[in-house]
Short mmCIF file of C-alpha atoms in Angstrom, two decimals:
data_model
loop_
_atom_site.label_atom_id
_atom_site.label_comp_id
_atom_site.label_asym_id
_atom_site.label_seq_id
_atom_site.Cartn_x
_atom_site.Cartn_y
_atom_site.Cartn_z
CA UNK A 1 10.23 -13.00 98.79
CA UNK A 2 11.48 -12.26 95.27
CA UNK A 3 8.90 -10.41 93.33
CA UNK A 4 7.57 -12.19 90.02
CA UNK A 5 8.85 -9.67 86.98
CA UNK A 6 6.14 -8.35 84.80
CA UNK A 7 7.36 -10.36 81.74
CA UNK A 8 7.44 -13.83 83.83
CA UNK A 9 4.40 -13.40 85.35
CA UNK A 10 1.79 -11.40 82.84
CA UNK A 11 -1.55 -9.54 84.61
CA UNK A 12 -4.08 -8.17 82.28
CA UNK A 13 -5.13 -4.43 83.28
CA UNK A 14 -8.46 -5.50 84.61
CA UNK A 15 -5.69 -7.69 87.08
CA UNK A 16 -6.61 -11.18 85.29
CA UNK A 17 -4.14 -13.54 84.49
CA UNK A 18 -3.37 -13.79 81.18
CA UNK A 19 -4.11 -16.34 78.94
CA UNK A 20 -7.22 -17.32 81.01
CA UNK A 21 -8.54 -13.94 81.79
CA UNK A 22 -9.29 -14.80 85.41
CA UNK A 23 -9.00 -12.90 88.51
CA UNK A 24 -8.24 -15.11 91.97
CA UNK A 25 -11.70 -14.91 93.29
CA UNK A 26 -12.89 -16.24 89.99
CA UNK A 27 -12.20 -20.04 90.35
CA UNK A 28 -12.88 -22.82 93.39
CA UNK A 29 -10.22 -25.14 94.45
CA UNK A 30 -11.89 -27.77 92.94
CA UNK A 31 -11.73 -27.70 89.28
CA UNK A 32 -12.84 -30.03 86.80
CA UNK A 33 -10.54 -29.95 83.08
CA UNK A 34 -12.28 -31.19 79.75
CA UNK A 35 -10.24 -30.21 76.38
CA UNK A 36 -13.53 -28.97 74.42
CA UNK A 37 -14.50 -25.39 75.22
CA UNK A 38 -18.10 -26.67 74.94
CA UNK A 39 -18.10 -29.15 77.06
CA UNK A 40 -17.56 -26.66 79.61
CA UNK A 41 -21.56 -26.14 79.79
CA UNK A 42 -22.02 -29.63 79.49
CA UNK A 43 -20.67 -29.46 82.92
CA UNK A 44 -22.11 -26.19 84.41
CA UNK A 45 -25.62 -27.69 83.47
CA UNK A 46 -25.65 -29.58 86.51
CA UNK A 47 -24.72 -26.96 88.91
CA UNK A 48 -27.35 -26.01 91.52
CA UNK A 49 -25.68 -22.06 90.47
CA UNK A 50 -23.41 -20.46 88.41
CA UNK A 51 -21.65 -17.72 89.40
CA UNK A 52 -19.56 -16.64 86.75
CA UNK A 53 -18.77 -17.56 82.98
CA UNK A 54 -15.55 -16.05 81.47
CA UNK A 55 -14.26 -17.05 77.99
CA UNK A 56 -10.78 -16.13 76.28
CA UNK A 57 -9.44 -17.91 73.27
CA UNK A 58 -10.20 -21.65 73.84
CA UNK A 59 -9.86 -21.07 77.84
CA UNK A 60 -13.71 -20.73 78.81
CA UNK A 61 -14.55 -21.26 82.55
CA UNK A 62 -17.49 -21.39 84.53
CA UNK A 63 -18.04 -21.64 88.58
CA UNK A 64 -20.36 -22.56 90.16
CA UNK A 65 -22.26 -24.41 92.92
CA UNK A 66 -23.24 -28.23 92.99
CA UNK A 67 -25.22 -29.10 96.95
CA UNK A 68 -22.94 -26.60 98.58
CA UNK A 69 -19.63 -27.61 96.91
CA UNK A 70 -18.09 -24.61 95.01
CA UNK A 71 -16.72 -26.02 91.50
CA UNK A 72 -15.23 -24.53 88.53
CA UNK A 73 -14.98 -26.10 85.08
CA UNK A 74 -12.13 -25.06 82.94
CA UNK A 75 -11.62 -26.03 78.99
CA UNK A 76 -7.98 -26.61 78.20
CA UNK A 77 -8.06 -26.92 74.68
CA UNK A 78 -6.24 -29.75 73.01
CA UNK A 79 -2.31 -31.53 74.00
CA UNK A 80 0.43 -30.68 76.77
CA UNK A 81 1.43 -27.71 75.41
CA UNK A 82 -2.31 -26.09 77.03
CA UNK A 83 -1.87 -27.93 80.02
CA UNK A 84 1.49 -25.72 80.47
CA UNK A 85 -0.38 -22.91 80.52
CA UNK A 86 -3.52 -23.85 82.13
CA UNK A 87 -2.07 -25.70 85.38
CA UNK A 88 1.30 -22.33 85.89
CA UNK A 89 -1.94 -20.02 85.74
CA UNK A 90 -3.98 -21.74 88.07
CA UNK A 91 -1.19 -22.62 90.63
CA UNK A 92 -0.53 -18.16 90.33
CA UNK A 93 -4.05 -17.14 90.96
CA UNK A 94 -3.91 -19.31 94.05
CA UNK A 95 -0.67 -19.20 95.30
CA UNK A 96 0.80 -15.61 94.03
CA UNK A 97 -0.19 -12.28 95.29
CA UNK A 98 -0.93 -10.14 91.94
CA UNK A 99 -0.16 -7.00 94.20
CA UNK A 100 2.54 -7.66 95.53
CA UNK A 101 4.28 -10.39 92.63
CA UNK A 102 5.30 -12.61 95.32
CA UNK A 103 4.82 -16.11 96.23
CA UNK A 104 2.27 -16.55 99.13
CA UNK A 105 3.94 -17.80 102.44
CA UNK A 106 0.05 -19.98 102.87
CA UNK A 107 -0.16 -22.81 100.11
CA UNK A 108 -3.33 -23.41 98.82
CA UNK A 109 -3.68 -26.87 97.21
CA UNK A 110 -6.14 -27.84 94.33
CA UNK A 111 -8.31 -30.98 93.15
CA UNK A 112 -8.15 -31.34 89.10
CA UNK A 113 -10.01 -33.28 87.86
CA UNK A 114 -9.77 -34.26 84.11
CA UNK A 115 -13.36 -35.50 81.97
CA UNK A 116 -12.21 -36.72 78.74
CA UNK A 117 -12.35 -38.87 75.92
CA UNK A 118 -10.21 -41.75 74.93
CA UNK A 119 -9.17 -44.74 73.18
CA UNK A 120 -8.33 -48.46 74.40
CA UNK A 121 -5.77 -50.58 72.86
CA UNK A 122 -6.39 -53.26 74.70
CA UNK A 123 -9.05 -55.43 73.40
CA UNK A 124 -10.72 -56.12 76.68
CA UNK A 125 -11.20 -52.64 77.42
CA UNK A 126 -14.57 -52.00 75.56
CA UNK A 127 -15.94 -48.74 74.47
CA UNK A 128 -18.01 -47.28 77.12
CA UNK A 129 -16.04 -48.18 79.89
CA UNK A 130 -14.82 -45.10 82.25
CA UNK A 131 -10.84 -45.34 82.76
CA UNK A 132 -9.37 -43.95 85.70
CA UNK A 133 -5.59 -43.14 84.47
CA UNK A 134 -3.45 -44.43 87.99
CA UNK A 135 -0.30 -43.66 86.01
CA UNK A 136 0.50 -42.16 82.89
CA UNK A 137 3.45 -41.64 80.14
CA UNK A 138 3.70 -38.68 78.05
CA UNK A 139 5.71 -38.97 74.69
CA UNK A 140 6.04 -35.08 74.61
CA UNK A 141 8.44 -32.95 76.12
CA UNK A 142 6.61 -30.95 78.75
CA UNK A 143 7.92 -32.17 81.84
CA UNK A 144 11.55 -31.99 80.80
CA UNK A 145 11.90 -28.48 80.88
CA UNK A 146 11.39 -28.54 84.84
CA UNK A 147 13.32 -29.87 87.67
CA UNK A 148 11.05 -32.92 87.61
CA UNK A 149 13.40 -35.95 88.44
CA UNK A 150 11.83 -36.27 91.82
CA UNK A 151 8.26 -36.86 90.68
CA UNK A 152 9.00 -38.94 87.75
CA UNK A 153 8.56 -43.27 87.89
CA UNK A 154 12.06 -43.82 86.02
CA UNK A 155 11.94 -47.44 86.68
CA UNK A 156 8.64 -47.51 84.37
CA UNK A 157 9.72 -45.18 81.75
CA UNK A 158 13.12 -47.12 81.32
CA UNK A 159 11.74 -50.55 81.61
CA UNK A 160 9.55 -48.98 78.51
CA UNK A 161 12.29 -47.90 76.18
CA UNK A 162 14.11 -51.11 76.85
CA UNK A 163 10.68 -52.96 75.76
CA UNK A 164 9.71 -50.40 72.03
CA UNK A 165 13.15 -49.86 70.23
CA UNK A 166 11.61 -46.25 70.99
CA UNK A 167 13.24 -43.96 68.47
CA UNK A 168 16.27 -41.72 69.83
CA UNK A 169 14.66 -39.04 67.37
CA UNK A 170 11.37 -38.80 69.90
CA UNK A 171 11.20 -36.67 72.99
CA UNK A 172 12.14 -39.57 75.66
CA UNK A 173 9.04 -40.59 77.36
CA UNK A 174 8.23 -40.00 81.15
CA UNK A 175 5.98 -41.65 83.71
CA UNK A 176 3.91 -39.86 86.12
CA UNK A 177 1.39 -41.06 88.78
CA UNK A 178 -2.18 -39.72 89.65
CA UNK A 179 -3.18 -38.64 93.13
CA UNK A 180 -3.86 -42.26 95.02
CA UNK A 181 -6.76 -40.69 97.04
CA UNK A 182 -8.62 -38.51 94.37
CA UNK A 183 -8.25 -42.02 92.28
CA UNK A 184 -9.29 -44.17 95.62
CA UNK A 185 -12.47 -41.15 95.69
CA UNK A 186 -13.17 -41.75 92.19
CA UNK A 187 -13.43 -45.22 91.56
CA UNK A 188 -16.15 -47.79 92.17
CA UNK A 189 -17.23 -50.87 90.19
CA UNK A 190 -18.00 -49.01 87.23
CA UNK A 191 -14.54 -47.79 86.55
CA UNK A 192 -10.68 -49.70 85.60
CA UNK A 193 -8.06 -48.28 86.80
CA UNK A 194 -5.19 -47.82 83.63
CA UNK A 195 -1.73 -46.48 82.42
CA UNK A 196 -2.64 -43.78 79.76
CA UNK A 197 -0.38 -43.12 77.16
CA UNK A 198 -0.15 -39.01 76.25
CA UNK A 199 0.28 -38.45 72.69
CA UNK A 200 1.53 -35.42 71.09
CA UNK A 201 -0.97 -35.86 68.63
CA UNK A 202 -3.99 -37.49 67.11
CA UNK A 203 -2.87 -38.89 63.67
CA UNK A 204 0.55 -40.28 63.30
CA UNK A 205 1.54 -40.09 66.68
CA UNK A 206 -1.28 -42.59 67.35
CA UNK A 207 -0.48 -44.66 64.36
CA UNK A 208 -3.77 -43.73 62.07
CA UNK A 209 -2.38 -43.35 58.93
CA UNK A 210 -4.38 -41.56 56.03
CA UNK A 211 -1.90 -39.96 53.40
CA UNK A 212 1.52 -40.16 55.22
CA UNK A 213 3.47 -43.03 56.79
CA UNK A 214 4.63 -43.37 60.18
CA UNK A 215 7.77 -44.04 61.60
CA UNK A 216 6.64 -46.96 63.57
CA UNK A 217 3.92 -48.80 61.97
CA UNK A 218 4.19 -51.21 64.92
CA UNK A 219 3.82 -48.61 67.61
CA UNK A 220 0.52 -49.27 69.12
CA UNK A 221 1.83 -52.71 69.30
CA UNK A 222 4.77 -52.19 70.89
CA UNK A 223 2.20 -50.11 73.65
CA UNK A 224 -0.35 -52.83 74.28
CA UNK A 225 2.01 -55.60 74.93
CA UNK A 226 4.44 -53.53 77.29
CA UNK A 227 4.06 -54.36 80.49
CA UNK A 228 5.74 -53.49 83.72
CA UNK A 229 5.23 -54.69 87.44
CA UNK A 230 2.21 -56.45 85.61
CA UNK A 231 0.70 -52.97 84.66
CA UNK A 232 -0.15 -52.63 80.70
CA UNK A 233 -0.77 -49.15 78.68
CA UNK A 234 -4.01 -49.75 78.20
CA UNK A 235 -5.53 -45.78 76.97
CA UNK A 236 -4.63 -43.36 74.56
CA UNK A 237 -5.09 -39.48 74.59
CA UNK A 238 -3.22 -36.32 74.60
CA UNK A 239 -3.57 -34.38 78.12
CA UNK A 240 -3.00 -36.85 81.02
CA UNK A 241 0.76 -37.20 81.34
CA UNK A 242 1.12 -32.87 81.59
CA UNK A 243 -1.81 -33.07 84.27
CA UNK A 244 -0.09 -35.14 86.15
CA UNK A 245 3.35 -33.73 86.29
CA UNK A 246 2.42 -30.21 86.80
CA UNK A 247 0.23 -31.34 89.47
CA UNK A 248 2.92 -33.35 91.04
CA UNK A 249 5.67 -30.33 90.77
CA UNK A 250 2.75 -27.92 91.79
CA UNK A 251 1.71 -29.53 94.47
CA UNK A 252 -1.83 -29.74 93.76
CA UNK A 253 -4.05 -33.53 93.43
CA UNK A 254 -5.25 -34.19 90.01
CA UNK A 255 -6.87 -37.18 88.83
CA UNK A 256 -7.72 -37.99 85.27
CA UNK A 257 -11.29 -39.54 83.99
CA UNK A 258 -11.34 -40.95 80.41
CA UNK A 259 -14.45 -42.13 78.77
CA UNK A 260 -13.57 -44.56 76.06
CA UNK A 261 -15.50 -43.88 73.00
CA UNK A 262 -12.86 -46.29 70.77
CA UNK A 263 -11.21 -49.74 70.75
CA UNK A 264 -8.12 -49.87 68.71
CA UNK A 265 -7.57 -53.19 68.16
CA UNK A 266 -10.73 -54.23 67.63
CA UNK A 267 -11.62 -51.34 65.26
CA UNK A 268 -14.66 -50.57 66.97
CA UNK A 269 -16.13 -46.52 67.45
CA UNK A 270 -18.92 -45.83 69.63
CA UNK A 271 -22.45 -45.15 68.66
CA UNK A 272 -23.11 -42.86 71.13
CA UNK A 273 -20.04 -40.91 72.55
CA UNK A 274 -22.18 -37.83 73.51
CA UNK A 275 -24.40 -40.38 75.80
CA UNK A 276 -21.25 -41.85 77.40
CA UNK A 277 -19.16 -38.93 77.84
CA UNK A 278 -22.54 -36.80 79.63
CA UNK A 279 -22.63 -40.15 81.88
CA UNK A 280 -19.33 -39.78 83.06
CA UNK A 281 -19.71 -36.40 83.96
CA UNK A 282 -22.67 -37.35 86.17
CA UNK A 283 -20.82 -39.93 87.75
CA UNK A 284 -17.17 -37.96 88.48
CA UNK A 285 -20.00 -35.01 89.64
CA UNK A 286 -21.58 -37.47 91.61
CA UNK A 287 -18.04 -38.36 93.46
CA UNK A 288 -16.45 -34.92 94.05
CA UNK A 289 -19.80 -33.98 96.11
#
């Protein structure tokens, strides 16, 4: 085994990892993602125990215990760029020996589980539905700087640039797919499945427009009438797309749960996103154990 160098690979002196300040022992192999740091203990509330709480920069995790199941919950912080470094550190403290700086011979696979917020652009997606993201397409540039052809749906992301004019100045978009059986455990009559569209950011890049003008003022358009092997982008957000590619190339499950607290195209914001969003935790809770 070739050993990880010390600049690749970077171990605090107490033998954390680095960015999230966690030793191996510190986190369960099921793992639940939300972007706000304090929604961490909006999760942890429900536990039955916790066993640890850890907190570095915007990467605070707690684990715990929920009727027997050992669970951590992880904040991410917001975009793709995050992801990168929350999914490579989590994959090492798991499947790298920190003595040794090698790859372990025994894989040890994860559940991720993403609890977020997000917005419909399709009309009949109201707010306070819970969307279960079965594929999604990121308009950053994460998953391009891997070997990542063999996880990628090219027919999708090319039927999509054939469909938007999309601008050769953009990162060209990719298409990734959730875990079929963490989605399968997941869903229920209260949930849609969707195609989530992963934004590199919150303003322009989903077409809001307050002082400066965007590229595309017909973007959002363009997104909620493509439409492929009769599936429709029907979300926006700005994590989904890096979940699911570094859990495909990891080899881990992830699955991505999005509470929709707006409607786009019917200009319509929730009343009550904190009471939606605490729901959906419940429920995804409610299906892990």
């Amino acid at each position: 085994m070739n050993r990880i160098a010390e600049s690749e690979l970077i171990i605090n002196p107490d033998g954390s990892i680095y960015h999230l300040n966690l030793l191996p022992e510190d986190i369960a192999t099921t793992i639940i993602t939300v972007g706000d740091p304090d929604r961490v203990g909006s999760v942890s509330k429900y536990f039955d125990t916790i066993e640890l709480k850890k907190a570095k920069r915007e990467f605070v995790t707690h684990t715990g215990t929920l009727r027997g199941k050992r669970i951590s919950v992880i904040s991410t912080g917001i975009g793709t760029d995050n992801i990168d470094i929350v999914f490579n550190e989590l994959d090492a403290l798991v499947n790298v020996d920190f003595s040794s700086r090698t790859v372990k011979e025994k894989f040890t696979a994860l559940d991720i589980v993403r609890i977020g917020t997000s917005g419909s652009i399709q009309s009949d997606i109201p707010v306070d539905s819970f969307l279960i993201s079965e594929y999604a397409i990121g308009f950053d540039s994460l998953l391009h700087f891997y070997e990542s052809d063999h996880v990628l749906q090219t027919e999708y992301s090319d039927a999509f640039l054939q469909q938007t004019n999309w601008s050769s100045r953009k990162s060209e978009p990719y298409v990734v797919k959730g875990d079929q059986k963490l989605i399968d455990q997941l869903a229920s009559e209260r949930t849609v499945l969707g195609f989530t569209a992963t934004n590199v950011g919150f303003y322009g890049p989903q077409s809001r427009k307050i002082r400066l003008n965007v590229q595309d003022e017909q973007l959002n358009d363009k997104l909620a009438t493509f439409s492929h092997n009769n599936k429709k982008i029907t979300n926006l957000e700005m994590e989904t797309a890096g979940i699911y590619g570094l859990a495909n190339l990891l080899g881990h499950r992830s699955a991505s749960m999005n509470a929709i607290i707006a409607n786009r195209p019917l200009g319509e914001f929730i009343k009550t996103p904190k009471e939606t969003v605490d729901e959906l935790i419940q429920y995804t809770l409610g299906k892990l154990v």
